[in-house]
Amino acid sequence: MKITALLVLKCHPEGSDPIILANAADVSHFGYFQRPSVREFICFVGRTVAKRTPPDQRQSVQHEEYKVHSYNRNGLCALGFMDDHYPVRSAFSLLNQVMDEYQKNFGETWRTAQADNFQPWPYLTEALTKFQDPAEADKLLKIQRELDETKIILHKTIDSVLERGEKLDSLVEKSSDLSAASQMFYKQAKKTNQCCTIL
């Protein structure tokens, strides 16, 4: 999962080309001589997709192994160039955070922008690095991953207890918590299951 670029653009309702307000791109995985062309292509595709994203809507556009996710909020549009494996919900969560941060830092000044701004915006560069892991953008995905890790640790703990030489049978025999009837039920169930095993 990889994010190649993040852009913030001003979209004009009358249909002229959007203005790039901020952008950050990581083109290090491309060949050295391809990088300038890739940056130009990112700007071209970014403008094209932003221009065709209606106000207050989100869309995803597939291009080869990449997806361009776009979110237009009243003329302020955020785009992310990501690979196919980046979760869509995480992508739009990231774009929403980028726009919130942009409006917090610059307010409504973007409405008066007349030309592209290629000055680096440190937050966008940091976001490009930080959100390479989709769990950083999507809190539900992060919680799910933590639950999965906890489940793995729990299974490992139970396995390690049993690996220490303690058999479940001996634990049942020693347990003072189980009544005689429960111990008998365990033994009967074990016998019943043994006769039915398939070789």
mmCIF file with all atom_site columns, N, CA and C in Angstrom, residues 69-123:
data_model
loop_
_atom_site.group_PDB
_atom_site.id
_atom_site.type_symbol
_atom_site.label_atom_id
_atom_site.label_alt_id
_atom_site.label_comp_id
_atom_site.label_asym_id
_atom_site.label_entity_id
_atom_site.label_seq_id
_atom_site.pdbx_PDB_ins_code
_atom_site.Cartn_x
_atom_site.Cartn_y
_atom_site.Cartn_z
_atom_site.occupancy
_atom_site.B_iso_or_equiv
_atom_site.pdbx_formal_charge
_atom_site.auth_seq_id
_atom_site.auth_comp_id
_atom_site.auth_asym_id
_atom_site.auth_atom_id
_atom_site.pdbx_PDB_model_num
ATOM 1   N N  . HIS A 1 69  ? -8.168  9.213  -5.770 1.00 0.00 ? 69  HIS A N  1
ATOM 2   C CA . HIS A 1 69  ? -9.338  9.502  -4.946 1.00 0.00 ? 69  HIS A CA 1
ATOM 3   C C  . HIS A 1 69  ? -9.469  11.021 -4.859 1.00 0.00 ? 69  HIS A C  1
ATOM 4   N N  . SER A 1 70  ? -10.696 11.502 -5.021 1.00 0.00 ? 70  SER A N  1
ATOM 5   C CA . SER A 1 70  ? -10.936 12.934 -5.054 1.00 0.00 ? 70  SER A CA 1
ATOM 6   C C  . SER A 1 70  ? -12.130 13.285 -4.179 1.00 0.00 ? 70  SER A C  1
ATOM 7   N N  . TYR A 1 71  ? -12.001 14.386 -3.440 1.00 0.00 ? 71  TYR A N  1
ATOM 8   C CA . TYR A 1 71  ? -13.092 14.880 -2.601 1.00 0.00 ? 71  TYR A CA 1
ATOM 9   C C  . TYR A 1 71  ? -13.174 16.386 -2.773 1.00 0.00 ? 71  TYR A C  1
ATOM 10  N N  . ASN A 1 72  ? -14.295 16.859 -3.312 1.00 0.00 ? 72  ASN A N  1
ATOM 11  C CA . ASN A 1 72  ? -14.512 18.281 -3.559 1.00 0.00 ? 72  ASN A CA 1
ATOM 12  C C  . ASN A 1 72  ? -15.478 18.810 -2.504 1.00 0.00 ? 72  ASN A C  1
ATOM 13  N N  . ARG A 1 73  ? -14.990 19.721 -1.673 1.00 0.00 ? 73  ARG A N  1
ATOM 14  C CA . ARG A 1 73  ? -15.819 20.315 -0.629 1.00 0.00 ? 73  ARG A CA 1
ATOM 15  C C  . ARG A 1 73  ? -15.994 21.801 -0.922 1.00 0.00 ? 73  ARG A C  1
ATOM 16  N N  . ASN A 1 74  ? -17.090 22.143 -1.569 1.00 0.00 ? 74  ASN A N  1
ATOM 17  C CA . ASN A 1 74  ? -17.410 23.544 -1.904 1.00 0.00 ? 74  ASN A CA 1
ATOM 18  C C  . ASN A 1 74  ? -16.313 24.247 -2.684 1.00 0.00 ? 74  ASN A C  1
ATOM 19  N N  . GLY A 1 75  ? -15.690 23.562 -3.600 1.00 0.00 ? 75  GLY A N  1
ATOM 20  C CA . GLY A 1 75  ? -14.665 24.176 -4.435 1.00 0.00 ? 75  GLY A CA 1
ATOM 21  C C  . GLY A 1 75  ? -13.246 23.907 -3.976 1.00 0.00 ? 75  GLY A C  1
ATOM 22  N N  . LEU A 1 76  ? -13.069 23.481 -2.728 1.00 0.00 ? 76  LEU A N  1
ATOM 23  C CA . LEU A 1 76  ? -11.747 23.071 -2.249 1.00 0.00 ? 76  LEU A CA 1
ATOM 24  C C  . LEU A 1 76  ? -11.681 21.564 -2.433 1.00 0.00 ? 76  LEU A C  1
ATOM 25  N N  . CYS A 1 77  ? -10.708 21.118 -3.208 1.00 0.00 ? 77  CYS A N  1
ATOM 26  C CA . CYS A 1 77  ? -10.652 19.711 -3.599 1.00 0.00 ? 77  CYS A CA 1
ATOM 27  C C  . CYS A 1 77  ? -9.324  19.094 -3.162 1.00 0.00 ? 77  CYS A C  1
ATOM 28  N N  . ALA A 1 78  ? -9.396  17.935 -2.527 1.00 0.00 ? 78  ALA A N  1
ATOM 29  C CA . ALA A 1 78  ? -8.195  17.190 -2.144 1.00 0.00 ? 78  ALA A CA 1
ATOM 30  C C  . ALA A 1 78  ? -8.138  15.910 -2.968 1.00 0.00 ? 78  ALA A C  1
ATOM 31  N N  . LEU A 1 79  ? -6.940  15.582 -3.445 1.00 0.00 ? 79  LEU A N  1
ATOM 32  C CA . LEU A 1 79  ? -6.746  14.370 -4.246 1.00 0.00 ? 79  LEU A CA 1
ATOM 33  C C  . LEU A 1 79  ? -5.605  13.545 -3.668 1.00 0.00 ? 79  LEU A C  1
ATOM 34  N N  . GLY A 1 80  ? -5.754  12.236 -3.793 1.00 0.00 ? 80  GLY A N  1
ATOM 35  C CA . GLY A 1 80  ? -4.698  11.330 -3.382 1.00 0.00 ? 80  GLY A CA 1
ATOM 36  C C  . GLY A 1 80  ? -4.447  10.299 -4.469 1.00 0.00 ? 80  GLY A C  1
ATOM 37  N N  . PHE A 1 81  ? -3.184  10.145 -4.846 1.00 0.00 ? 81  PHE A N  1
ATOM 38  C CA . PHE A 1 81  ? -2.774  9.114  -5.814 1.00 0.00 ? 81  PHE A CA 1
ATOM 39  C C  . PHE A 1 81  ? -2.252  7.948  -4.993 1.00 0.00 ? 81  PHE A C  1
ATOM 40  N N  . MET A 1 82  ? -2.983  6.826  -5.018 1.00 0.00 ? 82  MET A N  1
ATOM 41  C CA . MET A 1 82  ? -2.629  5.678  -4.207 1.00 0.00 ? 82  MET A CA 1
ATOM 42  C C  . MET A 1 82  ? -2.636  4.414  -5.052 1.00 0.00 ? 82  MET A C  1
ATOM 43  N N  . ASP A 1 83  ? -1.966  3.385  -4.567 1.00 0.00 ? 83  ASP A N  1
ATOM 44  C CA . ASP A 1 83  ? -2.023  2.133  -5.303 1.00 0.00 ? 83  ASP A CA 1
ATOM 45  C C  . ASP A 1 83  ? -3.356  1.443  -5.031 1.00 0.00 ? 83  ASP A C  1
ATOM 46  N N  . ASP A 1 84  ? -3.596  0.379  -5.774 1.00 0.00 ? 84  ASP A N  1
ATOM 47  C CA . ASP A 1 84  ? -4.869  -0.340 -5.733 1.00 0.00 ? 84  ASP A CA 1
ATOM 48  C C  . ASP A 1 84  ? -5.203  -0.919 -4.365 1.00 0.00 ? 84  ASP A C  1
ATOM 49  N N  . HIS A 1 85  ? -4.200  -1.208 -3.551 1.00 0.00 ? 85  HIS A N  1
ATOM 50  C CA . HIS A 1 85  ? -4.406  -1.917 -2.300 1.00 0.00 ? 85  HIS A CA 1
ATOM 51  C C  . HIS A 1 85  ? -4.732  -0.996 -1.129 1.00 0.00 ? 85  HIS A C  1
ATOM 52  N N  . TYR A 1 86  ? -4.616  0.307  -1.317 1.00 0.00 ? 86  TYR A N  1
ATOM 53  C CA . TYR A 1 86  ? -4.907  1.249  -0.231 1.00 0.00 ? 86  TYR A CA 1
ATOM 54  C C  . TYR A 1 86  ? -6.421  1.281  -0.017 1.00 0.00 ? 86  TYR A C  1
ATOM 55  N N  . PRO A 1 87  ? -6.905  1.042  1.214  1.00 0.00 ? 87  PRO A N  1
ATOM 56  C CA . PRO A 1 87  ? -8.356  0.985  1.450  1.00 0.00 ? 87  PRO A CA 1
ATOM 57  C C  . PRO A 1 87  ? -9.049  2.318  1.126  1.00 0.00 ? 87  PRO A C  1
ATOM 58  N N  . VAL A 1 88  ? -10.193 2.220  0.481  1.00 0.00 ? 88  VAL A N  1
ATOM 59  C CA . VAL A 1 88  ? -10.921 3.417  0.027  1.00 0.00 ? 88  VAL A CA 1
ATOM 60  C C  . VAL A 1 88  ? -11.355 4.272  1.216  1.00 0.00 ? 88  VAL A C  1
ATOM 61  N N  . ARG A 1 89  ? -11.871 3.630  2.268  1.00 0.00 ? 89  ARG A N  1
ATOM 62  C CA . ARG A 1 89  ? -12.329 4.398  3.433  1.00 0.00 ? 89  ARG A CA 1
ATOM 63  C C  . ARG A 1 89  ? -11.173 5.168  4.070  1.00 0.00 ? 89  ARG A C  1
ATOM 64  N N  . SER A 1 90  ? -10.014 4.556  4.154  1.00 0.00 ? 90  SER A N  1
ATOM 65  C CA . SER A 1 90  ? -8.840  5.238  4.698  1.00 0.00 ? 90  SER A CA 1
ATOM 66  C C  . SER A 1 90  ? -8.429  6.401  3.805  1.00 0.00 ? 90  SER A C  1
ATOM 67  N N  . ALA A 1 91  ? -8.530  6.207  2.491  1.00 0.00 ? 91  ALA A N  1
ATOM 68  C CA . ALA A 1 91  ? -8.153  7.263  1.543  1.00 0.00 ? 91  ALA A CA 1
ATOM 69  C C  . ALA A 1 91  ? -9.026  8.494  1.727  1.00 0.00 ? 91  ALA A C  1
ATOM 70  N N  . PHE A 1 92  ? -10.338 8.301  1.809  1.00 0.00 ? 92  PHE A N  1
ATOM 71  C CA . PHE A 1 92  ? -11.223 9.458  1.963  1.00 0.00 ? 92  PHE A CA 1
ATOM 72  C C  . PHE A 1 92  ? -11.123 10.075 3.348  1.00 0.00 ? 92  PHE A C  1
ATOM 73  N N  . SER A 1 93  ? -10.834 9.274  4.344  1.00 0.00 ? 93  SER A N  1
ATOM 74  C CA . SER A 1 93  ? -10.591 9.811  5.684  1.00 0.00 ? 93  SER A CA 1
ATOM 75  C C  . SER A 1 93  ? -9.354  10.711 5.668  1.00 0.00 ? 93  SER A C  1
ATOM 76  N N  . LEU A 1 94  ? -8.312  10.273 4.982  1.00 0.00 ? 94  LEU A N  1
ATOM 77  C CA . LEU A 1 94  ? -7.096  11.068 4.839  1.00 0.00 ? 94  LEU A CA 1
ATOM 78  C C  . LEU A 1 94  ? -7.384  12.374 4.107  1.00 0.00 ? 94  LEU A C  1
ATOM 79  N N  . LEU A 1 95  ? -8.118  12.319 2.998  1.00 0.00 ? 95  LEU A N  1
ATOM 80  C CA . LEU A 1 95  ? -8.425  13.530 2.232  1.00 0.00 ? 95  LEU A CA 1
ATOM 81  C C  . LEU A 1 95  ? -9.238  14.511 3.068  1.00 0.00 ? 95  LEU A C  1
ATOM 82  N N  . ASN A 1 96  ? -10.136 14.002 3.864  1.00 0.00 ? 96  ASN A N  1
ATOM 83  C CA . ASN A 1 96  ? -10.930 14.854 4.755  1.00 0.00 ? 96  ASN A CA 1
ATOM 84  C C  . ASN A 1 96  ? -10.029 15.548 5.779  1.00 0.00 ? 96  ASN A C  1
ATOM 85  N N  . GLN A 1 97  ? -9.088  14.803 6.352  1.00 0.00 ? 97  GLN A N  1
ATOM 86  C CA . GLN A 1 97  ? -8.147  15.389 7.321  1.00 0.00 ? 97  GLN A CA 1
ATOM 87  C C  . GLN A 1 97  ? -7.273  16.453 6.668  1.00 0.00 ? 97  GLN A C  1
ATOM 88  N N  . VAL A 1 98  ? -6.840  16.193 5.443  1.00 0.00 ? 98  VAL A N  1
ATOM 89  C CA . VAL A 1 98  ? -5.995  17.159 4.721  1.00 0.00 ? 98  VAL A CA 1
ATOM 90  C C  . VAL A 1 98  ? -6.764  18.457 4.508  1.00 0.00 ? 98  VAL A C  1
ATOM 91  N N  . MET A 1 99  ? -8.019  18.360 4.088  1.00 0.00 ? 99  MET A N  1
ATOM 92  C CA . MET A 1 99  ? -8.808  19.580 3.858  1.00 0.00 ? 99  MET A CA 1
ATOM 93  C C  . MET A 1 99  ? -9.090  20.319 5.159  1.00 0.00 ? 99  MET A C  1
ATOM 94  N N  . ASP A 1 100 ? -9.385  19.592 6.226  1.00 0.00 ? 100 ASP A N  1
ATOM 95  C CA . ASP A 1 100 ? -9.602  20.239 7.524  1.00 0.00 ? 100 ASP A CA 1
ATOM 96  C C  . ASP A 1 100 ? -8.351  21.008 7.951  1.00 0.00 ? 100 ASP A C  1
ATOM 97  N N  . GLU A 1 101 ? -7.208  20.368 7.807  1.00 0.00 ? 101 GLU A N  1
ATOM 98  C CA . GLU A 1 101 ? -5.946  21.002 8.195  1.00 0.00 ? 101 GLU A CA 1
ATOM 99  C C  . GLU A 1 101 ? -5.639  22.206 7.305  1.00 0.00 ? 101 GLU A C  1
ATOM 100 N N  . TYR A 1 102 ? -5.928  22.096 6.014  1.00 0.00 ? 102 TYR A N  1
ATOM 101 C CA . TYR A 1 102 ? -5.679  23.210 5.094  1.00 0.00 ? 102 TYR A CA 1
ATOM 102 C C  . TYR A 1 102 ? -6.534  24.417 5.490  1.00 0.00 ? 102 TYR A C  1
ATOM 103 N N  . GLN A 1 103 ? -7.808  24.172 5.771  1.00 0.00 ? 103 GLN A N  1
ATOM 104 C CA . GLN A 1 103 ? -8.687  25.278 6.150  1.00 0.00 ? 103 GLN A CA 1
ATOM 105 C C  . GLN A 1 103 ? -8.312  25.848 7.516  1.00 0.00 ? 103 GLN A C  1
ATOM 106 N N  . LYS A 1 104 ? -7.808  25.015 8.408  1.00 0.00 ? 104 LYS A N  1
ATOM 107 C CA . LYS A 1 104 ? -7.377  25.508 9.714  1.00 0.00 ? 104 LYS A CA 1
ATOM 108 C C  . LYS A 1 104 ? -6.151  26.412 9.554  1.00 0.00 ? 104 LYS A C  1
ATOM 109 N N  . ASN A 1 105 ? -5.229  26.039 8.652  1.00 0.00 ? 105 ASN A N  1
ATOM 110 C CA . ASN A 1 105 ? -4.002  26.817 8.466  1.00 0.00 ? 105 ASN A CA 1
ATOM 111 C C  . ASN A 1 105 ? -4.191  28.064 7.606  1.00 0.00 ? 105 ASN A C  1
ATOM 112 N N  . PHE A 1 106 ? -5.004  27.939 6.550  1.00 0.00 ? 106 PHE A N  1
ATOM 113 C CA . PHE A 1 106 ? -5.098  29.029 5.569  1.00 0.00 ? 106 PHE A CA 1
ATOM 114 C C  . PHE A 1 106 ? -6.469  29.693 5.514  1.00 0.00 ? 106 PHE A C  1
ATOM 115 N N  . GLY A 1 107 ? -7.435  29.165 6.236  1.00 0.00 ? 107 GLY A N  1
ATOM 116 C CA . GLY A 1 107 ? -8.770  29.757 6.244  1.00 0.00 ? 107 GLY A CA 1
ATOM 117 C C  . GLY A 1 107 ? -9.396  29.775 4.856  1.00 0.00 ? 107 GLY A C  1
ATOM 118 N N  . GLU A 1 108 ? -9.979  30.910 4.514  1.00 0.00 ? 108 GLU A N  1
ATOM 119 C CA . GLU A 1 108 ? -10.657 31.059 3.218  1.00 0.00 ? 108 GLU A CA 1
ATOM 120 C C  . GLU A 1 108 ? -9.772  31.755 2.177  1.00 0.00 ? 108 GLU A C  1
ATOM 121 N N  . THR A 1 109 ? -8.478  31.908 2.456  1.00 0.00 ? 109 THR A N  1
ATOM 122 C CA . THR A 1 109 ? -7.587  32.595 1.504  1.00 0.00 ? 109 THR A CA 1
ATOM 123 C C  . THR A 1 109 ? -7.501  31.867 0.171  1.00 0.00 ? 109 THR A C  1
ATOM 124 N N  . TRP A 1 110 ? -7.809  30.585 0.159  1.00 0.00 ? 110 TRP A N  1
ATOM 125 C CA . TRP A 1 110 ? -7.721  29.801 -1.081 1.00 0.00 ? 110 TRP A CA 1
ATOM 126 C C  . TRP A 1 110 ? -8.702  30.316 -2.131 1.00 0.00 ? 110 TRP A C  1
ATOM 127 N N  . ARG A 1 111 ? -9.780  30.941 -1.686 1.00 0.00 ? 111 ARG A N  1
ATOM 128 C CA . ARG A 1 111 ? -10.796 31.423 -2.636 1.00 0.00 ? 111 ARG A CA 1
ATOM 129 C C  . ARG A 1 111 ? -10.262 32.532 -3.553 1.00 0.00 ? 111 ARG A C  1
ATOM 130 N N  . THR A 1 112 ? -9.242  33.263 -3.100 1.00 0.00 ? 112 THR A N  1
ATOM 131 C CA . THR A 1 112 ? -8.692  34.371 -3.911 1.00 0.00 ? 112 THR A CA 1
ATOM 132 C C  . THR A 1 112 ? -7.464  33.955 -4.714 1.00 0.00 ? 112 THR A C  1
ATOM 133 N N  . ALA A 1 113 ? -7.049  32.703 -4.622 1.00 0.00 ? 113 ALA A N  1
ATOM 134 C CA . ALA A 1 113 ? -5.852  32.247 -5.349 1.00 0.00 ? 113 ALA A CA 1
ATOM 135 C C  . ALA A 1 113 ? -6.083  32.364 -6.858 1.00 0.00 ? 113 ALA A C  1
ATOM 136 N N  . GLN A 1 114 ? -5.066  32.889 -7.562 1.00 0.00 ? 114 GLN A N  1
ATOM 137 C CA . GLN A 1 114 ? -5.164  33.091 -9.010 1.00 0.00 ? 114 GLN A CA 1
ATOM 138 C C  . GLN A 1 114 ? -4.188  32.223 -9.801 1.00 0.00 ? 114 GLN A C  1
ATOM 139 N N  . ALA A 1 115 ? -3.146  31.709 -9.116 1.00 0.00 ? 115 ALA A N  1
ATOM 140 C CA . ALA A 1 115 ? -2.120  30.929 -9.817 1.00 0.00 ? 115 ALA A CA 1
ATOM 141 C C  . ALA A 1 115 ? -1.688  29.751 -8.945 1.00 0.00 ? 115 ALA A C  1
ATOM 142 N N  . ASP A 1 116 ? -1.070  28.761 -9.600 1.00 0.00 ? 116 ASP A N  1
ATOM 143 C CA . ASP A 1 116 ? -0.580  27.592 -8.880 1.00 0.00 ? 116 ASP A CA 1
ATOM 144 C C  . ASP A 1 116 ? 0.454   27.989 -7.832 1.00 0.00 ? 116 ASP A C  1
ATOM 145 N N  . ASN A 1 117 ? 0.430   27.269 -6.712 1.00 0.00 ? 117 ASN A N  1
ATOM 146 C CA . ASN A 1 117 ? 1.405   27.481 -5.650 1.00 0.00 ? 117 ASN A CA 1
ATOM 147 C C  . ASN A 1 117 ? 2.185   26.182 -5.478 1.00 0.00 ? 117 ASN A C  1
ATOM 148 N N  . PHE A 1 118 ? 3.455   26.214 -5.847 1.00 0.00 ? 118 PHE A N  1
ATOM 149 C CA . PHE A 1 118 ? 4.276   25.013 -5.719 1.00 0.00 ? 118 PHE A CA 1
ATOM 150 C C  . PHE A 1 118 ? 5.226   25.092 -4.523 1.00 0.00 ? 118 PHE A C  1
ATOM 151 N N  . GLN A 1 119 ? 4.960   26.060 -3.611 1.00 0.00 ? 119 GLN A N  1
ATOM 152 C CA . GLN A 1 119 ? 5.739   26.131 -2.385 1.00 0.00 ? 119 GLN A CA 1
ATOM 153 C C  . GLN A 1 119 ? 5.346   24.953 -1.492 1.00 0.00 ? 119 GLN A C  1
ATOM 154 N N  . PRO A 1 120 ? 6.317   24.308 -0.868 1.00 0.00 ? 120 PRO A N  1
ATOM 155 C CA . PRO A 1 120 ? 5.976   23.138 -0.046 1.00 0.00 ? 120 PRO A CA 1
ATOM 156 C C  . PRO A 1 120 ? 5.151   23.535 1.185  1.00 0.00 ? 120 PRO A C  1
ATOM 157 N N  . TRP A 1 121 ? 4.156   22.730 1.480  1.00 0.00 ? 121 TRP A N  1
ATOM 158 C CA . TRP A 1 121 ? 3.375   22.876 2.710  1.00 0.00 ? 121 TRP A CA 1
ATOM 159 C C  . TRP A 1 121 ? 3.805   21.718 3.605  1.00 0.00 ? 121 TRP A C  1
ATOM 160 N N  . PRO A 1 122 ? 4.525   21.995 4.684  1.00 0.00 ? 122 PRO A N  1
ATOM 161 C CA . PRO A 1 122 ? 5.108   20.921 5.508  1.00 0.00 ? 122 PRO A CA 1
ATOM 162 C C  . PRO A 1 122 ? 4.095   19.867 5.965  1.00 0.00 ? 122 PRO A C  1
ATOM 163 N N  . TYR A 1 123 ? 2.879   20.276 6.306  1.00 0.00 ? 123 TYR A N  1
ATOM 164 C CA . TYR A 1 123 ? 1.887   19.303 6.767  1.00 0.00 ? 123 TYR A CA 1
ATOM 165 C C  . TYR A 1 123 ? 1.616   18.242 5.703  1.00 0.00 ? 123 TYR A C  1
#
